[in-house]
Coordinates of C-alpha atoms in Angstrom, one line a residue:
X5 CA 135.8 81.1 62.2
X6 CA 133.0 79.2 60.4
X7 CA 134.7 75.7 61.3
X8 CA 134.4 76.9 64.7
X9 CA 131.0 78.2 64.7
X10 CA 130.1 74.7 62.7
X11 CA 131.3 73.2 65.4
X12 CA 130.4 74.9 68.7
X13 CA 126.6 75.0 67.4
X14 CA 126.4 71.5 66.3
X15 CA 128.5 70.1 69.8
X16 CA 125.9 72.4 71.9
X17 CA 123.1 70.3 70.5
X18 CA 124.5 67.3 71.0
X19 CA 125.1 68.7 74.7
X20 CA 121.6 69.3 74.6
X21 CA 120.6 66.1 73.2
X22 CA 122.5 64.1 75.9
X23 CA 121.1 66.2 78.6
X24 CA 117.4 65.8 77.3
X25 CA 118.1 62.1 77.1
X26 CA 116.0 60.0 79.5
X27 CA 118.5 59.2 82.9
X28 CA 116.5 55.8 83.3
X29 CA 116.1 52.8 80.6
X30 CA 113.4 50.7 81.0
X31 CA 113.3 47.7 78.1
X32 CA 109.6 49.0 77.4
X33 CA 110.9 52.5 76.6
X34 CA 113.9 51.3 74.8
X35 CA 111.5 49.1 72.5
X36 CA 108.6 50.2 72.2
X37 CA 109.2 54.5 73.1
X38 CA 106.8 54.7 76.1
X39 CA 107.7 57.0 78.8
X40 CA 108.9 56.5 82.3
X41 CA 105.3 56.7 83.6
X42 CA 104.6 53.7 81.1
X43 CA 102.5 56.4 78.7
X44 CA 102.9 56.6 74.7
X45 CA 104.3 59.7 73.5
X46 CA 101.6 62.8 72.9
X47 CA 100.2 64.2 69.3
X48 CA 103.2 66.3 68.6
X49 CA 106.2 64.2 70.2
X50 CA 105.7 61.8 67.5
X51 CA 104.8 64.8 64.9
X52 CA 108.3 66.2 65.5
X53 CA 109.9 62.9 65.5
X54 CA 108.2 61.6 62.4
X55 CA 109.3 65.0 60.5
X56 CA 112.6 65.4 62.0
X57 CA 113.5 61.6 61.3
X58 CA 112.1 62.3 57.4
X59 CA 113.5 65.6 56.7
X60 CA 117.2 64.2 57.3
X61 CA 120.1 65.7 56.0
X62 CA 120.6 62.7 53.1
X63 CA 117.0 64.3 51.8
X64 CA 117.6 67.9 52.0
X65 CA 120.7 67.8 50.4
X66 CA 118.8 65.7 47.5
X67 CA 115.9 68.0 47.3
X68 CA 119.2 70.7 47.0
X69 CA 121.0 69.0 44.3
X70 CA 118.2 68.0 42.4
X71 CA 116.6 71.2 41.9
X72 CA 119.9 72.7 41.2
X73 CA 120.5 70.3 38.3
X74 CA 116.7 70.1 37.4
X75 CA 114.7 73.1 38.6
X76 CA 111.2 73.0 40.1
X77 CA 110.5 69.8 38.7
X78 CA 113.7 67.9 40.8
X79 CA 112.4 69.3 44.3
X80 CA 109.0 68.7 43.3
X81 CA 110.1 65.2 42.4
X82 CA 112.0 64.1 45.6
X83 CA 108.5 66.8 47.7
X84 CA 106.9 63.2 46.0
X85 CA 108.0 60.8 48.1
X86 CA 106.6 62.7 51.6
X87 CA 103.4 61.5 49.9
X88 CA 104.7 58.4 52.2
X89 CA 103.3 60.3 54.9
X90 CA 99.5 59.7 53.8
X91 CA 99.8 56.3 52.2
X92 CA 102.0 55.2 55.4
X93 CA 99.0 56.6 57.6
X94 CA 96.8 54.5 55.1
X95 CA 98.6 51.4 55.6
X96 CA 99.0 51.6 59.3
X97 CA 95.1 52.3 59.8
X98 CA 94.4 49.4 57.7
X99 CA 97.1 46.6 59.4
X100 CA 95.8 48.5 62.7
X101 CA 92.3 47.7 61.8
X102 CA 92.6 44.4 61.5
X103 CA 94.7 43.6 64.6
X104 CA 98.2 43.2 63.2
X105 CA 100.8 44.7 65.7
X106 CA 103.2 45.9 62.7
X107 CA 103.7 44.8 58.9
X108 CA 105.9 41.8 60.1
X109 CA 102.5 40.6 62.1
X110 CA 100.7 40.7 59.0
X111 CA 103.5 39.5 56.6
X112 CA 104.0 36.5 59.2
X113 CA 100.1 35.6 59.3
X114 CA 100.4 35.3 55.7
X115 CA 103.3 34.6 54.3
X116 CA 105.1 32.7 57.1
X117 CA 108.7 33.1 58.1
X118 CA 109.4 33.1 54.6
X119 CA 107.7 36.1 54.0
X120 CA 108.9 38.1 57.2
X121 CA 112.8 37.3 56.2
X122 CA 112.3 38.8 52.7
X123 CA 110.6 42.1 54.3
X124 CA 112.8 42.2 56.9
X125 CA 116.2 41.7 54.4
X126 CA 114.4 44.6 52.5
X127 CA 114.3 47.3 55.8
X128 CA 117.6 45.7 56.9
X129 CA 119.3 47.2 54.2
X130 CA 117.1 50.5 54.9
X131 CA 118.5 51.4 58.3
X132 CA 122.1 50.5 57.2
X133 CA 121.7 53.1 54.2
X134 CA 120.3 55.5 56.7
X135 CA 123.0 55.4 58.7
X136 CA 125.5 55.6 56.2
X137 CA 124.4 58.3 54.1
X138 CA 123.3 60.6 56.8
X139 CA 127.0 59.8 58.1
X140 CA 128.4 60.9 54.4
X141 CA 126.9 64.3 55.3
X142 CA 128.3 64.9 58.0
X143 CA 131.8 63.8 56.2
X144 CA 130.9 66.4 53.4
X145 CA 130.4 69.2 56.0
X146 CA 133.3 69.2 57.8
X147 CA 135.4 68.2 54.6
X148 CA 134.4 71.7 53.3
X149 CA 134.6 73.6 56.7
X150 CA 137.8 72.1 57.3
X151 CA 139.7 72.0 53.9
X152 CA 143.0 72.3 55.5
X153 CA 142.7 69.2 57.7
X154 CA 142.7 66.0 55.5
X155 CA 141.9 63.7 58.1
X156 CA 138.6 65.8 58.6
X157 CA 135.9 63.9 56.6
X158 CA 137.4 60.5 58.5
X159 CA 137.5 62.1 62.0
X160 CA 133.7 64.0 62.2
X161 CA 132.3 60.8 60.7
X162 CA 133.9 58.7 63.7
X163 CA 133.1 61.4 66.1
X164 CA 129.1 61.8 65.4
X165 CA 129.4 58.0 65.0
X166 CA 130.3 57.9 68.9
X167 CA 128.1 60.4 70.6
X168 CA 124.9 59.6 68.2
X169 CA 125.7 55.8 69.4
X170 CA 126.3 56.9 73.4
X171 CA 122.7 58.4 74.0
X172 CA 121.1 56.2 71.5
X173 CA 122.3 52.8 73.2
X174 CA 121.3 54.5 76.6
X175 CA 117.7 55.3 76.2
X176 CA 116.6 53.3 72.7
X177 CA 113.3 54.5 70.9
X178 CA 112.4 56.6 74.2
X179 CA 115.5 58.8 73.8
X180 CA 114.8 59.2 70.6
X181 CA 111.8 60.6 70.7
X182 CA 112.7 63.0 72.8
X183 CA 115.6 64.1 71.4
X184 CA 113.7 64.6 67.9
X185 CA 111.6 67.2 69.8
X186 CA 114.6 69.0 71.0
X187 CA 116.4 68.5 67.9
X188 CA 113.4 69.2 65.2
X189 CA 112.8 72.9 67.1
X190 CA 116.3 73.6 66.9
X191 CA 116.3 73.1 63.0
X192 CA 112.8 74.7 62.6
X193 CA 114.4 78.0 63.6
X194 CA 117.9 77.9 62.3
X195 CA 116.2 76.7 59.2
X196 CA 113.8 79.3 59.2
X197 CA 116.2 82.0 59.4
X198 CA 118.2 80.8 56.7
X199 CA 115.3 80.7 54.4
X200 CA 113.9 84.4 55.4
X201 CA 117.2 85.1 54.3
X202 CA 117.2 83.6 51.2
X203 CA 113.7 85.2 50.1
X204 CA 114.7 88.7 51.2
X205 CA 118.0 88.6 49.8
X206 CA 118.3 90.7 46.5
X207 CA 118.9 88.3 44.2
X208 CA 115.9 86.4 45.0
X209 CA 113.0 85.9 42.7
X210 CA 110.1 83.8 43.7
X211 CA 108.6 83.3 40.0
X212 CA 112.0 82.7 38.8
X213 CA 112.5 79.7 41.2
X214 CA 109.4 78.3 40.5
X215 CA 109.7 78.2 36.9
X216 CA 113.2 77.0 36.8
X217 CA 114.1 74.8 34.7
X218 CA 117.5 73.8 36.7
X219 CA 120.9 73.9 34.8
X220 CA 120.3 70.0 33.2
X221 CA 116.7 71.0 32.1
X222 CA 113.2 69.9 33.8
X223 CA 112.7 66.4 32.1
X224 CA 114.9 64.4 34.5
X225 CA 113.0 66.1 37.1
X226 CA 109.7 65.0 35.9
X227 CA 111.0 61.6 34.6
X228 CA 111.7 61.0 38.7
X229 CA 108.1 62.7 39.9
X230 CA 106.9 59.7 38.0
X231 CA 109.3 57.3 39.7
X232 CA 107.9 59.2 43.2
X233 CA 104.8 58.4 42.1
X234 CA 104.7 54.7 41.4
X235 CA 106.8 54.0 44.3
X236 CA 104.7 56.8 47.1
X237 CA 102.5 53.6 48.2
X238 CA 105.0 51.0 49.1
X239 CA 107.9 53.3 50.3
X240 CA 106.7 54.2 53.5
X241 CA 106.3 50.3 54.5
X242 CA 109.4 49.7 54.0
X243 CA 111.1 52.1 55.9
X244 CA 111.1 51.0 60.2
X245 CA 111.4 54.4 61.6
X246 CA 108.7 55.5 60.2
X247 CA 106.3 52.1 60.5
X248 CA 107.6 51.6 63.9
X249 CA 106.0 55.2 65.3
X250 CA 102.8 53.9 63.6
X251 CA 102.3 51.7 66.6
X252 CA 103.5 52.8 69.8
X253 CA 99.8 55.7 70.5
X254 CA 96.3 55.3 69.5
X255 CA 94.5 55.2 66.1
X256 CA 93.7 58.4 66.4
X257 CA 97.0 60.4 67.3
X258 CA 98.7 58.0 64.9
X259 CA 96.4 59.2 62.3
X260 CA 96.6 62.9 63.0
X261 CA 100.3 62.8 63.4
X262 CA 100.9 61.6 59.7
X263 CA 98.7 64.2 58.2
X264 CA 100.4 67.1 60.2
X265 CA 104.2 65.4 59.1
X266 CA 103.0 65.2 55.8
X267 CA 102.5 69.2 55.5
X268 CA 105.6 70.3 57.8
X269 CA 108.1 67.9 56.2
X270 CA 106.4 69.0 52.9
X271 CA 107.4 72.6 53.1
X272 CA 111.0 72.0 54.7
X273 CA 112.3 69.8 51.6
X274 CA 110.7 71.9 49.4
X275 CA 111.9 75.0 50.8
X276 CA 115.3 73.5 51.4
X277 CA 115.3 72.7 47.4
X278 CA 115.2 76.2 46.8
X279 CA 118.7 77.1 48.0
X280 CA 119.5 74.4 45.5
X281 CA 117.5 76.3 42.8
X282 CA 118.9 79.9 43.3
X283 CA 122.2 78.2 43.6
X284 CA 121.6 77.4 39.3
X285 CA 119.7 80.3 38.7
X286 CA 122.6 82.8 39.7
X287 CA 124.9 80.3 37.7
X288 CA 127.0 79.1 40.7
X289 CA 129.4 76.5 40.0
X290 CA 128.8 73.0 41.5
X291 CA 130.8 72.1 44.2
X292 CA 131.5 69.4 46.9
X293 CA 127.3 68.4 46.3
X294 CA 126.4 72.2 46.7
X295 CA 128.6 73.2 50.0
X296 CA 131.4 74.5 48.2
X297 CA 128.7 76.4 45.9
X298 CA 126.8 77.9 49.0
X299 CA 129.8 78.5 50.8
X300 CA 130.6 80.9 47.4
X301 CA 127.2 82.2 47.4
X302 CA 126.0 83.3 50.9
X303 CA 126.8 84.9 53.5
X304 CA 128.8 83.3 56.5
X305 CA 126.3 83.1 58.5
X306 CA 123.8 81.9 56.7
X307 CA 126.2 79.2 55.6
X308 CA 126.5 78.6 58.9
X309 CA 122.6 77.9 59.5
X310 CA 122.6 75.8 56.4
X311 CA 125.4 73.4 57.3
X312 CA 123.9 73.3 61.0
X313 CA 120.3 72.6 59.9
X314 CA 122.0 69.5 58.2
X315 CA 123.9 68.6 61.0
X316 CA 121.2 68.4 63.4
X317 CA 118.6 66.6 60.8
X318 CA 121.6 63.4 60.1
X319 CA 121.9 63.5 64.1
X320 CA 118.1 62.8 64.6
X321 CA 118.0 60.5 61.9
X322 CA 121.0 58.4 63.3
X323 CA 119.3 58.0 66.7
X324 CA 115.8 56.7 65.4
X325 CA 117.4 54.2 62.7
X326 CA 119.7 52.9 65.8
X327 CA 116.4 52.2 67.9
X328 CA 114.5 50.5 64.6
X329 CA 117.5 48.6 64.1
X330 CA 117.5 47.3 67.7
X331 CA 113.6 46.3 67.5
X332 CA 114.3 44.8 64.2
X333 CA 117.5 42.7 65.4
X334 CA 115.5 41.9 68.4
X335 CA 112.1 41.3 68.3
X336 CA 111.6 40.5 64.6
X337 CA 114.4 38.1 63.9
X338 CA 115.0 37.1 67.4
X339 CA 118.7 37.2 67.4
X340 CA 118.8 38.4 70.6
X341 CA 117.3 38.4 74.2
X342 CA 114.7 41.3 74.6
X343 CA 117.2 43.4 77.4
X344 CA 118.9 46.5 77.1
X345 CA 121.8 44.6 76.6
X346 CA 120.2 42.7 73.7
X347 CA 119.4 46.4 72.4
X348 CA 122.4 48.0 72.4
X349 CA 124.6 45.4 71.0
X350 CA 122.4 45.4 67.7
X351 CA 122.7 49.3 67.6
X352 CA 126.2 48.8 68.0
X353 CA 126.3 46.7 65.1
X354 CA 124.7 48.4 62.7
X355 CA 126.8 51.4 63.7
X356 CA 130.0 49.7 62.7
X357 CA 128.7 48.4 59.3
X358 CA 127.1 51.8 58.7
X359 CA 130.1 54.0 59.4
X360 CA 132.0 51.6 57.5
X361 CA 130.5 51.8 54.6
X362 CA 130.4 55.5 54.4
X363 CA 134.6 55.1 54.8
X364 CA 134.7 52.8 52.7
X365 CA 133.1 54.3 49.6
X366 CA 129.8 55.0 48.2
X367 CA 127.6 56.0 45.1
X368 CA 125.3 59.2 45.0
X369 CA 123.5 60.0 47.5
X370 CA 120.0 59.1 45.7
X371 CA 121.2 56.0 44.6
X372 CA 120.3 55.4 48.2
X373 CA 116.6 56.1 48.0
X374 CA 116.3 55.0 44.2
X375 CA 117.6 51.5 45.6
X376 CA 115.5 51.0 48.8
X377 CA 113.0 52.2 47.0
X378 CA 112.9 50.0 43.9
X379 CA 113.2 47.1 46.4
X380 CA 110.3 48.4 48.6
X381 CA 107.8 48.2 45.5
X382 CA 106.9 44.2 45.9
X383 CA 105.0 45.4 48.4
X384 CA 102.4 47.4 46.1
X385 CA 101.0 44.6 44.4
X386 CA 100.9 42.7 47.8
X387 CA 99.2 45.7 49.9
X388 CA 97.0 46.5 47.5
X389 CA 95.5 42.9 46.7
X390 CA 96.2 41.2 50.2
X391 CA 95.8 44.6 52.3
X392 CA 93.1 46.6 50.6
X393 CA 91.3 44.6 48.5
X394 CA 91.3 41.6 51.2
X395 CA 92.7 38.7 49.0
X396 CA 94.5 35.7 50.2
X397 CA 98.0 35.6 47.9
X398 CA 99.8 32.7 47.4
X399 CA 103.6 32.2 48.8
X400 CA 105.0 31.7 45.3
X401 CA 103.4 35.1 44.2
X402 CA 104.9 36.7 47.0
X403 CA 108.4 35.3 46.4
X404 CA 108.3 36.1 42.5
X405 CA 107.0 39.8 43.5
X406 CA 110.2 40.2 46.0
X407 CA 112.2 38.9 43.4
X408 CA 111.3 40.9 40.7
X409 CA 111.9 44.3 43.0
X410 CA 115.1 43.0 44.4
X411 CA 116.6 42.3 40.5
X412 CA 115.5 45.8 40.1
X413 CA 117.1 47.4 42.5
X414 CA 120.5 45.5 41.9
X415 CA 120.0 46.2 38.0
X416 CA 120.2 49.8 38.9
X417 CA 123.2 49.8 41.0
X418 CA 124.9 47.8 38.9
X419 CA 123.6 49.9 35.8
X420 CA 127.4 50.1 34.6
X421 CA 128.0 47.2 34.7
X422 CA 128.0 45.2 30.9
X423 CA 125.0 42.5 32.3
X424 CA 123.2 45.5 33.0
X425 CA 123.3 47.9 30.1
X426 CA 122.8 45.1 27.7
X427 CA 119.7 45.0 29.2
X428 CA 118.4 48.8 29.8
X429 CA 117.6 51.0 27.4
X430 CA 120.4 53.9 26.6
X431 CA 119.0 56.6 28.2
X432 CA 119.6 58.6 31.3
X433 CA 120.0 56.9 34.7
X434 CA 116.9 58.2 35.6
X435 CA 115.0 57.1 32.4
X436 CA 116.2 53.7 33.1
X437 CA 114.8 53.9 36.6
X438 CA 111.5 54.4 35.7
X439 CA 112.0 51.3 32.7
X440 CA 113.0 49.3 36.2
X441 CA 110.2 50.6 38.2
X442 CA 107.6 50.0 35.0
X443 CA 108.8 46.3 34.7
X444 CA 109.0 46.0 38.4
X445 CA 105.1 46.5 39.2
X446 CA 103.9 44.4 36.1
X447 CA 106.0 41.4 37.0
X448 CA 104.9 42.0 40.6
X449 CA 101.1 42.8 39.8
X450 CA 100.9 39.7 37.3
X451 CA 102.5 37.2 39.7
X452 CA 100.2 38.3 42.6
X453 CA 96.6 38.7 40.7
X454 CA 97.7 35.4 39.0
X455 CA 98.4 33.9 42.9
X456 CA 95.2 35.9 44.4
X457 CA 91.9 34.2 45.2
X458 CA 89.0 35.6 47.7
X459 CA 89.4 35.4 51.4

């Protein structure tokens, strides 16, 4: 009965979704997200969007797991990163200000192609880990809702795969949009009710969650608040979803719609971290990266709102990183004429290598961010002395930045690895993450004040 409930709900909104889709493609809406009557999208069209593309089910289920393991302190720690929200709005106001059209614009006027391949390698790799992890999600969920069915995990990946794709190819960053609205309102209230529930429900203590220390203890959880921390500036730049919706209305709605999707996506990951936390505070065993615990611990019902909420947040997230991947493929690197049919063919692409990859095999689901996000941080010292502080930076400081982030983020992965742990401390992964993200910001600062001379 809760397979079919999962199931019905989550189809229905994909009905929905498909139905709310624009019926006519024009190559302006399916690049650049401007309506049929050739307008940019209103204050809280790209509000939703920006928080319903953000709060996607790869980070609720993080902000879950992490406070179960590590309290407060792990949902506090992965809150951090929606900090992106007002350094993003920063950087956009400031490349905006000074005429560039998006950060390739202002990579490329200073950096050269050189400098636009490396940043465009970096979000590249972004989308593709968007689209596979939010697809891993979805394999998870019907996994546990479907235990009896092997071929379950396999099938519901290849099946939200296929309908994400069909109204994603039609429409582009115009569909989108308008699907996030539909789909973020749909989340808001199942999301809502599940978390009245949670607070009302007798077990429930708000002082206890907030004090929790999670069932590993709280310092891994503030060891990765730090991480947050030093990599909140250049995140956001890296990610296209979000950079790309920095462009499309005016200064002015762009800059209000950041501060409101900082607050609203905020609150959701935090309050989705406390099911996480009550999950260790009632001493619920982990299972199947918390379903099979909540499916233990709650009601059906409000399992039911759970698993949906993720549904529909991978859903919305598959649809924008399909339409950043199609302006990346197509008017950054050119590989393709600017047409709908140029479009769709690079969303089709990074569909296959995405879903692939998330049948193939994968590591933990914050690996994901810890990676991207370790690479993303050559672009601290570089915004901060080229963007902010209005230096010219030469193209070797650039290059030894990049490669100083990308070492770091492959010295991570490959943390297992002999190469690797003879050269991080012994500690916990998460220890050695902020050694990386340390080492990666003083080789990156040095290089580029070294490089750096006035304007």
């Amino acid at each position: 009965m809760q397979a079919m409930a999962i199931i019905g709900l989550f189809g229905l909104v994909i009905l929905c979704s498909l139905l709310v889709a624009p019926r006519r493609a024009t190559i302006e809406g399916f690049f650049s997200g401007t309506g049929a009557d050739g307008r940019a999208p209103g204050l809280w069209v790209l509000v939703l969007s920006q928080v319903t593309t953000w709060i996607f089910a790869r980070s609720l289920m993080n902000s879950a797991i992490l406070g179960y393991f590590y309290g407060i302190w792990g949902t506090l720690a992965y809150a951090a990163y929606y900090g992106s929200f007002l350094t993003g709005g920063y950087i956009v106001g400031r490349l905006r200000a000074g005429g560039a059209g998006s950060v390739q614009d202002w990579l490329g006027a200073r950096f050269g192609a050189t400098g636009k391949a490396c940043y465009n390698l970096v979000i590249g790799l972004r989308l593709l880990s968007e689209v596979f992890a939010n697809l891993l999600v979805v394999g998870l969920i019907f996994a546990a809702a479907l235990p009896e069915m092997g071929v379950a995990r396999d099938a519901s990946i290849l099946i939200v795969a296929v309908l994400g794709l069909a109204y994603s190819a039609w429409g582009g960053l115009s569909a989108a949009l308008r699907t996030d609205v539909l789909q973020m309102v749909v989340f808001l209230m199942v999301f809502m009710a599940a978390f009245v529930a949670l607070i009302v429900s007798p077990g429930f203590h708000l002082g206890a969650v907030l004090t929790a220390p999670g069932t590993s203890g709280a310092w891994n959880g503030q060891v990765l608040l730090v991480v947050a921390l030093l990599q909140v500036f250049s995140y956001p730049a890296h990610d296209p979803v979000m950079m790309d919706r920095g462009f499309i209305a005016d200064p002015e709605t762009t800059r209000r719609s950041f501060l409101h999707a900082f607050w609203i996506s905020t609150l959701c990951i935090i309050g989705f971290g406390f099911f996480g936390i009550q999950a260790g505070l009632v001493g619920a065993e982990y299972e199947g990266e918390l379903i099979g615990t909540w499916a233990a611990m709650f009601p059906a019902w409000l399992f039911v709102a759970l698993l949906v909420s993720l549904l529909i947040s991978a859903l919305s997230t598959l649809d924008s990183a399909l339409a950043s991947a199609a302006r990346l493929v197509v008017d950054e690197l050119r590989l393709g004429r600017r047409s709908l049919a140029g479009g769709r063919v690079a969303m089709v692409a990074f569909m296959v290598l995405g879903t692939g990859l998330t049948l193939w095999g994968n590591q933990t689901l914050f690996d994901a961010v810890a990676i991207s996000g370790t690479a993303s941080m050559f672009l601290t010292p570089i915004l901060i002395v080229g963007l902010v502080m209005g230096r010219q930076i030469a193209l070797w400081s650039y290059l030894v930045a990049f490669g100083a982030a990308m070492f770091g983020a492959v010295l991570y992965f490959a943390r297992g690895a002999d190469w690797a742990m003879a050269l991080l401390p012994e500690a916990h992964k998460y220890e050695q993450l902020l050694v990386i993200c340390i080492g990666v910001l003083i080789a990156g600062f040095a290089s580029v004040i070294a490089g750096a001379r006035r304007a």
